[in-house]
PDB file of C-alpha atoms in Angstrom:
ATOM      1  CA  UNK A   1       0.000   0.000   0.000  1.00 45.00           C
ATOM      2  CA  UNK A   2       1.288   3.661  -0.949  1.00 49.00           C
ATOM      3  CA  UNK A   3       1.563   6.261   1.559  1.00 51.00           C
ATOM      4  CA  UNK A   4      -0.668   8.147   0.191  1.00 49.00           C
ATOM      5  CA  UNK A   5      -3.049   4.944   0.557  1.00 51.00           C
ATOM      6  CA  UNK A   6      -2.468   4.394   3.721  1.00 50.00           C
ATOM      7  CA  UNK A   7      -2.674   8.249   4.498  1.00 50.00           C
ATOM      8  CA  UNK A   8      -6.203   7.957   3.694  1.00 50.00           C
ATOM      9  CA  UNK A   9      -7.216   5.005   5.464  1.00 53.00           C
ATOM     10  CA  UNK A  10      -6.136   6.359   8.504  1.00 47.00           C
ATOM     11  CA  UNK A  11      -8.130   9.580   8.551  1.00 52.00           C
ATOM     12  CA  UNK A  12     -10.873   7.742   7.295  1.00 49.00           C
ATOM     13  CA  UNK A  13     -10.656   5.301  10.303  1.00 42.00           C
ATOM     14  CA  UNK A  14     -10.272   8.570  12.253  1.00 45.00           C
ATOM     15  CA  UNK A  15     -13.069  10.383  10.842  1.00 47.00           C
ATOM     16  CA  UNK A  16     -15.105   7.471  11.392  1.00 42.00           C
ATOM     17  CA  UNK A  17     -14.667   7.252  15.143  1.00 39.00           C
ATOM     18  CA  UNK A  18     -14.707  11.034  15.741  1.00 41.00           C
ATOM     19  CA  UNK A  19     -18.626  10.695  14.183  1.00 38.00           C
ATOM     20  CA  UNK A  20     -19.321   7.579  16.640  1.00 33.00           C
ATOM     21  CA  UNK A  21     -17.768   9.520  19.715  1.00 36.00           C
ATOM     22  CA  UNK A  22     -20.316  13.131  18.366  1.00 37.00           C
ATOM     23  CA  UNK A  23     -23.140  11.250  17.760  1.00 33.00           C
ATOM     24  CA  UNK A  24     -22.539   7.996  19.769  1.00 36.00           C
ATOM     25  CA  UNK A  25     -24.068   4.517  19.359  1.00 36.00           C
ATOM     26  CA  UNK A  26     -27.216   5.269  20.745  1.00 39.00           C
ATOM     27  CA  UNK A  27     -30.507   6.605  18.243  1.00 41.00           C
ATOM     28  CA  UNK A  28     -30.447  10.040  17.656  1.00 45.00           C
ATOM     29  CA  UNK A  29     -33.016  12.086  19.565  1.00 49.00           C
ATOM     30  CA  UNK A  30     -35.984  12.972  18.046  1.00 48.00           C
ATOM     31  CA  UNK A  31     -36.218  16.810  16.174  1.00 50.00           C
ATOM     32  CA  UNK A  32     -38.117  19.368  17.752  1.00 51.00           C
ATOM     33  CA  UNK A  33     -41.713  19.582  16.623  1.00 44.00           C
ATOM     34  CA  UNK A  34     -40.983  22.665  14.276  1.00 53.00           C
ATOM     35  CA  UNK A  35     -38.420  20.468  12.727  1.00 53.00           C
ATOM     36  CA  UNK A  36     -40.941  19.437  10.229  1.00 59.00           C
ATOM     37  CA  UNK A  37     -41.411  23.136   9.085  1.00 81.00           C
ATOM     38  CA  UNK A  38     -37.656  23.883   8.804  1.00 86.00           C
ATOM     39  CA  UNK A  39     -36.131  24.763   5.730  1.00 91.00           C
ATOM     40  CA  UNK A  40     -33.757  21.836   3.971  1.00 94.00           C
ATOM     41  CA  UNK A  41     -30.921  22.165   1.581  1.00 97.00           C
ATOM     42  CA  UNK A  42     -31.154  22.437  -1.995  1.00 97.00           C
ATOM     43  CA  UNK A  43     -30.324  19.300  -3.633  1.00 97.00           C
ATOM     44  CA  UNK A  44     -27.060  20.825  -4.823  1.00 98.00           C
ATOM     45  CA  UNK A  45     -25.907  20.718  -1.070  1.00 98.00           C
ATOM     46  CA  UNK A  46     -23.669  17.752   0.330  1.00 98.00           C
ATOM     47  CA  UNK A  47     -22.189  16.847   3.795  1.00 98.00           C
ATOM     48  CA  UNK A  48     -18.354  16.900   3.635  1.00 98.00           C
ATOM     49  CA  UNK A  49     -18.177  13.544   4.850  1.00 98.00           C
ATOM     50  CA  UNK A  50     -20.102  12.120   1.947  1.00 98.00           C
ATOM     51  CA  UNK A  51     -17.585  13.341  -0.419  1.00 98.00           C
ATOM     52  CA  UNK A  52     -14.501  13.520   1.302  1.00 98.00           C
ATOM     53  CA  UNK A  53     -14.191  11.507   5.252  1.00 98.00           C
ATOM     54  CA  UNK A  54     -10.600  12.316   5.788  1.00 98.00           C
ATOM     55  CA  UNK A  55     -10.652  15.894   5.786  1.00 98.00           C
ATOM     56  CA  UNK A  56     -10.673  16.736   9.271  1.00 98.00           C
ATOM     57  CA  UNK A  57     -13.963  18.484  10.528  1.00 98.00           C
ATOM     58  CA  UNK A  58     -13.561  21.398  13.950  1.00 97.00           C
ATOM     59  CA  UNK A  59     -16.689  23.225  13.083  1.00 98.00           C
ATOM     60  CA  UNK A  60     -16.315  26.185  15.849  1.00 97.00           C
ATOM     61  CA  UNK A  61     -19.426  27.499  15.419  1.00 98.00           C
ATOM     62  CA  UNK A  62     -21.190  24.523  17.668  1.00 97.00           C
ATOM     63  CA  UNK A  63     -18.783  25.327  20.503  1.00 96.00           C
ATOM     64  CA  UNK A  64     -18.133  28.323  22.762  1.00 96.00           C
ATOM     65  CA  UNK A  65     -14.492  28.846  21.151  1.00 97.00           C
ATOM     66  CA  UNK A  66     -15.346  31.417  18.910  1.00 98.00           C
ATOM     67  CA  UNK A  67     -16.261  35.400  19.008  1.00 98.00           C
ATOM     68  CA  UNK A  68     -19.359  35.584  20.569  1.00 98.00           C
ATOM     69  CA  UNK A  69     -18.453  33.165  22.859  1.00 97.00           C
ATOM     70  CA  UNK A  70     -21.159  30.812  22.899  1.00 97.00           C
ATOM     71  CA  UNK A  71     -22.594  28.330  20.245  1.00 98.00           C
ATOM     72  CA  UNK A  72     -24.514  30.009  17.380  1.00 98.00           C
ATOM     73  CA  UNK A  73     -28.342  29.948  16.168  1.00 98.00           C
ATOM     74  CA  UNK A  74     -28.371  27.347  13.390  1.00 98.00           C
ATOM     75  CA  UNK A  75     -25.372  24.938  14.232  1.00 98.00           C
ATOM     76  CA  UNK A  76     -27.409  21.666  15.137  1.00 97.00           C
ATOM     77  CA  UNK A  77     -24.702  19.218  14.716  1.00 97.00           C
ATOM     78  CA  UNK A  78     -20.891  19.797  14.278  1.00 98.00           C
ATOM     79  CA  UNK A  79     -21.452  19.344  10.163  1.00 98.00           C
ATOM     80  CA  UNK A  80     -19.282  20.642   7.226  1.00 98.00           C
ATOM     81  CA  UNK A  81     -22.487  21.274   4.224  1.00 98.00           C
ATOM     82  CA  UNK A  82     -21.230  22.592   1.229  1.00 98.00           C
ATOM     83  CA  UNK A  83     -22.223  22.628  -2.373  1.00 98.00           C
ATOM     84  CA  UNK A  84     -21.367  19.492  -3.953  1.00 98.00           C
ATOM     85  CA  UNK A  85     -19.280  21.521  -6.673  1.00 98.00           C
ATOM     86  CA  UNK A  86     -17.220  22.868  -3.606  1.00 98.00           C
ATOM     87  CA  UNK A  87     -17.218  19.615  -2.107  1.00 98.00           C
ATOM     88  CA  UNK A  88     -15.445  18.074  -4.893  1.00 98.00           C
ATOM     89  CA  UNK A  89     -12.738  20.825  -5.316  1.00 98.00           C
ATOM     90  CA  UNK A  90     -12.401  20.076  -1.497  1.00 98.00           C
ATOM     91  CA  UNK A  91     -11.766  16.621  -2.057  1.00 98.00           C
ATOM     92  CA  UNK A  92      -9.396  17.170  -5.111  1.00 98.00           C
ATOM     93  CA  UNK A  93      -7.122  19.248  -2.643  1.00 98.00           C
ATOM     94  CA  UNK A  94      -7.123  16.988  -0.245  1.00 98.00           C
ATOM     95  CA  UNK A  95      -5.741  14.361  -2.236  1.00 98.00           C
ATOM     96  CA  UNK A  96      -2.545  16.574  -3.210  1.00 98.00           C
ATOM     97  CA  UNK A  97      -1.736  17.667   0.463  1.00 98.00           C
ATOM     98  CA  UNK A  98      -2.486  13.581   1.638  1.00 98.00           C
ATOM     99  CA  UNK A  99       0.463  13.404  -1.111  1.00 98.00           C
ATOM    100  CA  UNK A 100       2.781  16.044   0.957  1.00 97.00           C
ATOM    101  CA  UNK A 101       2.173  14.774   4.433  1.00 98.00           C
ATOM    102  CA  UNK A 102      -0.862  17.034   4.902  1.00 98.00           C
ATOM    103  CA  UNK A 103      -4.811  17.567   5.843  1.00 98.00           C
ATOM    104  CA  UNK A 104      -7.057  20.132   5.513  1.00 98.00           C
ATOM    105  CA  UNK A 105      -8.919  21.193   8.133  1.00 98.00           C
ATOM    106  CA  UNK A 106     -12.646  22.594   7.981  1.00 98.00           C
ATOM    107  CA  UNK A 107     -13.550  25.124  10.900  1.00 98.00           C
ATOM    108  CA  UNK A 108     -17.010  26.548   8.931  1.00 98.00           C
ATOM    109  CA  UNK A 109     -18.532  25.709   5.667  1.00 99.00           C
ATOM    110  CA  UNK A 110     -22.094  26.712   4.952  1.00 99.00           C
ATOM    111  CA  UNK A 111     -23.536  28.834   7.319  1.00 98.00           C
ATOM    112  CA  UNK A 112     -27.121  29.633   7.955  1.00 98.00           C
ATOM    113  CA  UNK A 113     -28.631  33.475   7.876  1.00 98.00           C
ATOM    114  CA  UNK A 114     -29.983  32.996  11.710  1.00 98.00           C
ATOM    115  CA  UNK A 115     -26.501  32.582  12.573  1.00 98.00           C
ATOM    116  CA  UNK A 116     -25.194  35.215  10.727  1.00 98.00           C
ATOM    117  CA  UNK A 117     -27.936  37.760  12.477  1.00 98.00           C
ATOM    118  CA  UNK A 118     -26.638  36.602  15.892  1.00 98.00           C
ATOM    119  CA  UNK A 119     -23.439  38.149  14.943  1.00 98.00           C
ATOM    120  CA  UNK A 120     -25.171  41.289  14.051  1.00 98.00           C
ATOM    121  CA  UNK A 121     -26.970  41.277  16.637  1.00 98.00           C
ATOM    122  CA  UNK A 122     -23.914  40.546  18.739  1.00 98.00           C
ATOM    123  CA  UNK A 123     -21.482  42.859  17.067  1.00 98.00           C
ATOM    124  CA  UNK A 124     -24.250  46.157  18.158  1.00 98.00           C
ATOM    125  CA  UNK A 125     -24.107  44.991  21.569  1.00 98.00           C
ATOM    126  CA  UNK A 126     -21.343  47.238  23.055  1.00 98.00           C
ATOM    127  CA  UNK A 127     -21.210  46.114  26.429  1.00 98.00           C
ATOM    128  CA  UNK A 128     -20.667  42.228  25.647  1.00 98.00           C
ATOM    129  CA  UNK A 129     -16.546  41.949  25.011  1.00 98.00           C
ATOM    130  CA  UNK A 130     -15.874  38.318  26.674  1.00 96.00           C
ATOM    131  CA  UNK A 131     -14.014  37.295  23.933  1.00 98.00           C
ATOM    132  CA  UNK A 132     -12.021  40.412  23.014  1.00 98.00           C
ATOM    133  CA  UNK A 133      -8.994  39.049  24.523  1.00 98.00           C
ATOM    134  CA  UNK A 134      -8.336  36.620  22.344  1.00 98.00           C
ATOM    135  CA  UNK A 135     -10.388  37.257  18.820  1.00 98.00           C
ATOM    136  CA  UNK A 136     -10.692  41.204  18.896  1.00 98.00           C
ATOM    137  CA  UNK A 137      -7.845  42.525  21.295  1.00 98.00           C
ATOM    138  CA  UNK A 138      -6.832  45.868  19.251  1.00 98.00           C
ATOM    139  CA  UNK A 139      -9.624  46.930  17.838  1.00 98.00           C
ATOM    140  CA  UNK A 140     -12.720  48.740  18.935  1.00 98.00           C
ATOM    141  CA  UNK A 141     -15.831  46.323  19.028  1.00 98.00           C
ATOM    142  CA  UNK A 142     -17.842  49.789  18.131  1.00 98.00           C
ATOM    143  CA  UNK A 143     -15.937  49.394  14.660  1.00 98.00           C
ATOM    144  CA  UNK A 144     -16.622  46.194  13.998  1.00 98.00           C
ATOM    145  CA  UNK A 145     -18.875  46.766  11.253  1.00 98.00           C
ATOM    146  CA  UNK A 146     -16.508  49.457   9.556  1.00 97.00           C
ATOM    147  CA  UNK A 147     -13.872  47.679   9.692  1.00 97.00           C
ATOM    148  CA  UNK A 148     -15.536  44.954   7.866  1.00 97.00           C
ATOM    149  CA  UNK A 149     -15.093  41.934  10.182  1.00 98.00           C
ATOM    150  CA  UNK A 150     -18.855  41.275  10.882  1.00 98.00           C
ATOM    151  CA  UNK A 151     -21.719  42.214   7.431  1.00 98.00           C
ATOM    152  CA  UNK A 152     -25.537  41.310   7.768  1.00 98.00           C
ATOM    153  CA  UNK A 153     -24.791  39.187   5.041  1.00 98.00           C
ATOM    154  CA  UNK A 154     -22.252  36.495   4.692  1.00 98.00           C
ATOM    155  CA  UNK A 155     -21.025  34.544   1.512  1.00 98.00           C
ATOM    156  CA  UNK A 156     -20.798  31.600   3.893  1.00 98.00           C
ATOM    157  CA  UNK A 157     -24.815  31.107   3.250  1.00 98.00           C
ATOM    158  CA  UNK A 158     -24.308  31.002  -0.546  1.00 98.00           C
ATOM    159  CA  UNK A 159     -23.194  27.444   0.693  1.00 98.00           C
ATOM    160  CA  UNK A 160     -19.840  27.524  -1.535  1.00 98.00           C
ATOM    161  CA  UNK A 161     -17.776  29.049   1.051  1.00 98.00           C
ATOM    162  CA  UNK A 162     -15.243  28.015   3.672  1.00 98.00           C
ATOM    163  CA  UNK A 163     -13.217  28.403   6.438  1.00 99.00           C
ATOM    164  CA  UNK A 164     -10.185  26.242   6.679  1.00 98.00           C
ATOM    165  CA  UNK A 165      -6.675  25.122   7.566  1.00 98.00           C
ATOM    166  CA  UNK A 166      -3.455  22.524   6.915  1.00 98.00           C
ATOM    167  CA  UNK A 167      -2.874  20.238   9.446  1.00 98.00           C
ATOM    168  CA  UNK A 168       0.562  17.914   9.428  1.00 98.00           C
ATOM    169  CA  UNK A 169      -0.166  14.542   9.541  1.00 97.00           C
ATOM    170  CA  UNK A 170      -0.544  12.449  12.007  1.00 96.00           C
ATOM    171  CA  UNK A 171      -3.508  14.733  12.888  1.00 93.00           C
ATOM    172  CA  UNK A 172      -3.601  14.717  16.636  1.00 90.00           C
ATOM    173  CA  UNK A 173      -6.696  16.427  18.320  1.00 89.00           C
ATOM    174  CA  UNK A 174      -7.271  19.501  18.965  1.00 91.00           C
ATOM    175  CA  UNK A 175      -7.931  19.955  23.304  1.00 92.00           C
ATOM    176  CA  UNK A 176     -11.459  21.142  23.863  1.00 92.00           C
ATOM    177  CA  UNK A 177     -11.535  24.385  24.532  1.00 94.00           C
ATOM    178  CA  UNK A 178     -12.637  25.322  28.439  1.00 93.00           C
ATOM    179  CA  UNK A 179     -15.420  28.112  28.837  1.00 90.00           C
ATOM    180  CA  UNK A 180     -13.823  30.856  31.191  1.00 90.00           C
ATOM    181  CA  UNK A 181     -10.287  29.824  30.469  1.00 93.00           C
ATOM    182  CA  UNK A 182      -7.746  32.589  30.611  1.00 93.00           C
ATOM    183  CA  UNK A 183      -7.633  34.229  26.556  1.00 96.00           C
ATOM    184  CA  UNK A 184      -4.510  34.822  24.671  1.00 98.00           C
ATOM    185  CA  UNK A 185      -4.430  37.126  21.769  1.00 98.00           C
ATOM    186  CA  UNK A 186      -4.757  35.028  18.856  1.00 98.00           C
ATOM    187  CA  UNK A 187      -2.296  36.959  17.251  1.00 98.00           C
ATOM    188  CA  UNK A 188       0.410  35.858  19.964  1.00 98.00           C
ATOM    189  CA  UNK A 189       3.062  33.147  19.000  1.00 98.00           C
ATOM    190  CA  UNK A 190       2.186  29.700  18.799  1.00 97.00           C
ATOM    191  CA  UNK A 191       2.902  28.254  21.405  1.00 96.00           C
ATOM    192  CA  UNK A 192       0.993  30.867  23.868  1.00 97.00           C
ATOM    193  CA  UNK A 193      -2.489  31.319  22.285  1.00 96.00           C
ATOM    194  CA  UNK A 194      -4.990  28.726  21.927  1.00 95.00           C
ATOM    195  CA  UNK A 195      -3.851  25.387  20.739  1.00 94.00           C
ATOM    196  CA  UNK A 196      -4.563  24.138  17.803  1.00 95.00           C
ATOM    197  CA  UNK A 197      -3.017  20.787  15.607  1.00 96.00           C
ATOM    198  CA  UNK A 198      -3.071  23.803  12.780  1.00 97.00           C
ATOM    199  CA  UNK A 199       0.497  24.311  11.284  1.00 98.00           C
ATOM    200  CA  UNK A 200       1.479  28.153  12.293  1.00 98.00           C
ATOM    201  CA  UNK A 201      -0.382  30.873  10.301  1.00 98.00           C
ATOM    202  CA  UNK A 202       0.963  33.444  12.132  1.00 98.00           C
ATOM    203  CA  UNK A 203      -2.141  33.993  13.646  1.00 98.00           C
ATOM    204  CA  UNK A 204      -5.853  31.952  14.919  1.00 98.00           C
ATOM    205  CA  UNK A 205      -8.468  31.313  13.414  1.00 98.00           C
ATOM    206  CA  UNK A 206     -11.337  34.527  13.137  1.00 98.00           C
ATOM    207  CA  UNK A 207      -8.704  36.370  14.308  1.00 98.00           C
ATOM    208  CA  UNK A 208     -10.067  40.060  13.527  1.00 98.00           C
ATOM    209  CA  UNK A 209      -6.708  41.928  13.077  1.00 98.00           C
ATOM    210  CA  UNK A 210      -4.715  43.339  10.195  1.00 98.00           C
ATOM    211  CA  UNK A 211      -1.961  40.378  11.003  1.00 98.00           C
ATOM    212  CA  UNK A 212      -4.550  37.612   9.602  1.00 98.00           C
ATOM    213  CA  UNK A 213      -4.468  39.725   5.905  1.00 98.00           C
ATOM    214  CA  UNK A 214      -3.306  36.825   3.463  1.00 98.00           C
ATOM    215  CA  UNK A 215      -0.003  38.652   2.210  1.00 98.00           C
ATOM    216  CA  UNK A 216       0.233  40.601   5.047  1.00 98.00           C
ATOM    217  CA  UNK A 217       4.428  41.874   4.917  1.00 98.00           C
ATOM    218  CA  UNK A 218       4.875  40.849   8.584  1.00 98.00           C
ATOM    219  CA  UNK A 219       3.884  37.446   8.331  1.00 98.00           C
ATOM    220  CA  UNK A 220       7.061  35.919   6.821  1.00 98.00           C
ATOM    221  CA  UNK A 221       9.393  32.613   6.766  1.00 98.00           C
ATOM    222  CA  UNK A 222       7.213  29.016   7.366  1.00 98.00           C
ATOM    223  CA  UNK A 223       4.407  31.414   8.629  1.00 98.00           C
ATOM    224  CA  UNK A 224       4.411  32.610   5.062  1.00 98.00           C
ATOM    225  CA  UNK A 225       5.053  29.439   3.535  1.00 98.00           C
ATOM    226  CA  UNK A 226       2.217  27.890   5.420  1.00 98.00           C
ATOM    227  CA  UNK A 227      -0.452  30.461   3.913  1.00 98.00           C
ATOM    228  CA  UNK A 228       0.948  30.156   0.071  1.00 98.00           C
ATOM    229  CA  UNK A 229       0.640  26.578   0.654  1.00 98.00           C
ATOM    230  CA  UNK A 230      -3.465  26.493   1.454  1.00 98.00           C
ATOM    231  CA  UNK A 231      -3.838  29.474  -0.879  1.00 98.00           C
ATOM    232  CA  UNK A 232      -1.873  27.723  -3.912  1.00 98.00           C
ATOM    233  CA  UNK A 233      -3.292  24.150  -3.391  1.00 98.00           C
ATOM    234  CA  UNK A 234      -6.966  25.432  -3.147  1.00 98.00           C
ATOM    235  CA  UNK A 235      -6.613  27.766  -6.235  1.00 98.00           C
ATOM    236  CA  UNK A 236      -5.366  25.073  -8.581  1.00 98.00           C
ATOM    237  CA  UNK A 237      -8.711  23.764  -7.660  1.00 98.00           C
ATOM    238  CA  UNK A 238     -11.017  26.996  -8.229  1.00 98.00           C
ATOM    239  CA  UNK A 239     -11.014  28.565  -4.612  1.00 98.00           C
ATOM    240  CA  UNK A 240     -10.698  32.174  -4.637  1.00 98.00           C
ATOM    241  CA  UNK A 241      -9.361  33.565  -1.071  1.00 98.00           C
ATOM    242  CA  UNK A 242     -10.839  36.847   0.765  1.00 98.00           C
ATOM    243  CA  UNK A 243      -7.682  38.786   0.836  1.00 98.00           C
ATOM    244  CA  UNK A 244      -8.553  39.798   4.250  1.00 98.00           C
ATOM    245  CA  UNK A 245      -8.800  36.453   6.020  1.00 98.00           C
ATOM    246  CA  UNK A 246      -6.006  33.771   5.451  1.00 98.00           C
ATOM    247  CA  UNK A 247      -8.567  30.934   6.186  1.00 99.00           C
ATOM    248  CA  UNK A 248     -11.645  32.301   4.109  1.00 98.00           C
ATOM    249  CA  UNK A 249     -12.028  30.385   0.248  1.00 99.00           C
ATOM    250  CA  UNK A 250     -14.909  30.365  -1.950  1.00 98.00           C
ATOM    251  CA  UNK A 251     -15.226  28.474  -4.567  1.00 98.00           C
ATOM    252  CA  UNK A 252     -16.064  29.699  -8.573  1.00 98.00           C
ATOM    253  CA  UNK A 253     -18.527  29.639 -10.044  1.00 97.00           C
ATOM    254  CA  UNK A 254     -21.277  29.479  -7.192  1.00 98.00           C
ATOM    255  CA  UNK A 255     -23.658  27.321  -8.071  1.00 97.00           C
ATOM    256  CA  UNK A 256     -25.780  30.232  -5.985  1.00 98.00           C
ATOM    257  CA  UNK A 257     -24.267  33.508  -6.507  1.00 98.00           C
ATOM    258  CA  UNK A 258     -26.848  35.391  -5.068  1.00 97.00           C
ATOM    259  CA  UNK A 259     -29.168  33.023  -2.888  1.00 98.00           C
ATOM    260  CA  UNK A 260     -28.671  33.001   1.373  1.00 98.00           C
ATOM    261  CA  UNK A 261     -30.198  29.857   3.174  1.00 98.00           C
ATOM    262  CA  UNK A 262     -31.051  29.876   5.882  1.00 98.00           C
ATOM    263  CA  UNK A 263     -31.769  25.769   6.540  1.00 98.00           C
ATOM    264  CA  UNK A 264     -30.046  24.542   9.977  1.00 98.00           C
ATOM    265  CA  UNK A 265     -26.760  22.934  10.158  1.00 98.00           C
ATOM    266  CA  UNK A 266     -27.626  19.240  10.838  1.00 98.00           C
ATOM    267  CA  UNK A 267     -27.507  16.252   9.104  1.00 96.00           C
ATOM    268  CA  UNK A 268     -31.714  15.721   8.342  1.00 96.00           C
ATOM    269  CA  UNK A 269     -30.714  19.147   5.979  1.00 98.00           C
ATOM    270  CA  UNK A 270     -28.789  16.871   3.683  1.00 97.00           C
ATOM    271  CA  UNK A 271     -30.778  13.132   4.403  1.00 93.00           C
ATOM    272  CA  UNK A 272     -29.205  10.913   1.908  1.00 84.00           C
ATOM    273  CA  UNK A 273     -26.689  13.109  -0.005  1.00 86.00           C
TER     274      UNK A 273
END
């Protein structure tokens, strides 16, 4: 067996047990009774997994570990949906970093409107700053919305976006993260802000800060290296990066250019695809 073979075997035997250990070996509870009025995906839409199960899923949105500091309206299940045209591209990726020792890592793919109104509605609220120490420490929460970090509308919902990573392999977990732990700019070095199996970007993920600009000049030598890596790898497949985020890719053409969803992120969105 190749190494490349056996590269994928193992994340797929690791993907595989991560879903047992989320959704465990016991039926799934039933949905709420307005489940049955909820919006679904599109048939277009795919989970990840169905494409692609060794690309490594830490969908932050489900979790506390992100900027509002709690999980957000939508996120049913920790679930990478994408288009199935992004999906692919995805997968075609992954196969040429599998090659060089690597994984990508998904930390949000489609993202419903409901959630993307919690950070409006989160980003007005001046007084709420629990997470500025690690996601927002120099800037001004008030100019969040200048500055261009948080929009009442989000490409994210288009379903053809995402947020991602490279991970060396072996892939070892990332810790879970501990509500009320102390925060660390994520802009800090490495090894002092909030662990992740990421290779170094020079900065976290959602990091809102200058430093987390793609070609920013002051991100230099493997930090660098690291960023032209995801960048190059991803455009050879059609993935167009947001200049202003090192992690943000969308993939061309959109199957929906101009269409936001709004159906939850959970797996009855997607039944069967």
């Amino acid at each position: 067996m190749t190494g490349l073979a056996t590269a994928i075997r193992t994340l797929a035997v690791t993907a595989a047990a991560g879903l047992l250990a989320v959704t465990g070996a016991v039926a799934a509870p039933a949905p709420p009774a307005s489940a049955a009025t909820e919006p679904k995906a599109p048939p277009e839409f795919v989970a990840l997994a169905s494409v692609d199960r060794t690309i490594v899923q830490e969908m932050r949105y489900t979790t506390a570990h992100n900027f509002v500091g709690e999980p957000i309206d939508g996120y049913r299940q920790p679930l990478c949906i994408l288009t199935r045209p992004a999906a692919e591209a995805l997968h075609r990726a992954q196969l040429r970093l599998l090659a060089r020792g690597y994984t990508l890592k998904v930390y949000d793919c489609y993202r419903p409107q409901r959630a993307v109104d919690q950070f409006v509605r989160w980003a007005k609220d001046l007084t709420d700053e629990r997470t500025k120490g690690e996601f927002y420490p120099d800037v001004d929460k008030s100019r969040l919305f200048a500055d261009g970090y948080i929009a009442e509308k989000s490409g994210h919902s288009r379903g053809s976006t995402v947020d991602l990573t490279i991970v060396r392999l072996p892939a070892l977990p990332t810790r879970a993260y501990v509500p009320g732990e102390k925060l660390v700019e994520c802009y800090a070095p490495q090894e002092e802000r909030f662990p992740d199996n990421s290779v170094d970007m020079g900065t976290g993920y959602d990091c809102f800060d200058t430093l987390s600009h793609t070609d920013d000049p002051r991100i230099q030598g493997a930090q660098r290296a690291n960023r032209q890596l995801l960048k190059g790898v991803l455009a050879e497949q059609g993935f167009v990066n947001l200049p202003e985020e090192w992690w943000h890719f969308t993939f061309k053409p959109e199957p929906f250019p101009s269409t936001f969803f709004d159906f939850p992120v959970a797996r009855r969105s997607v039944a069967g695809r």
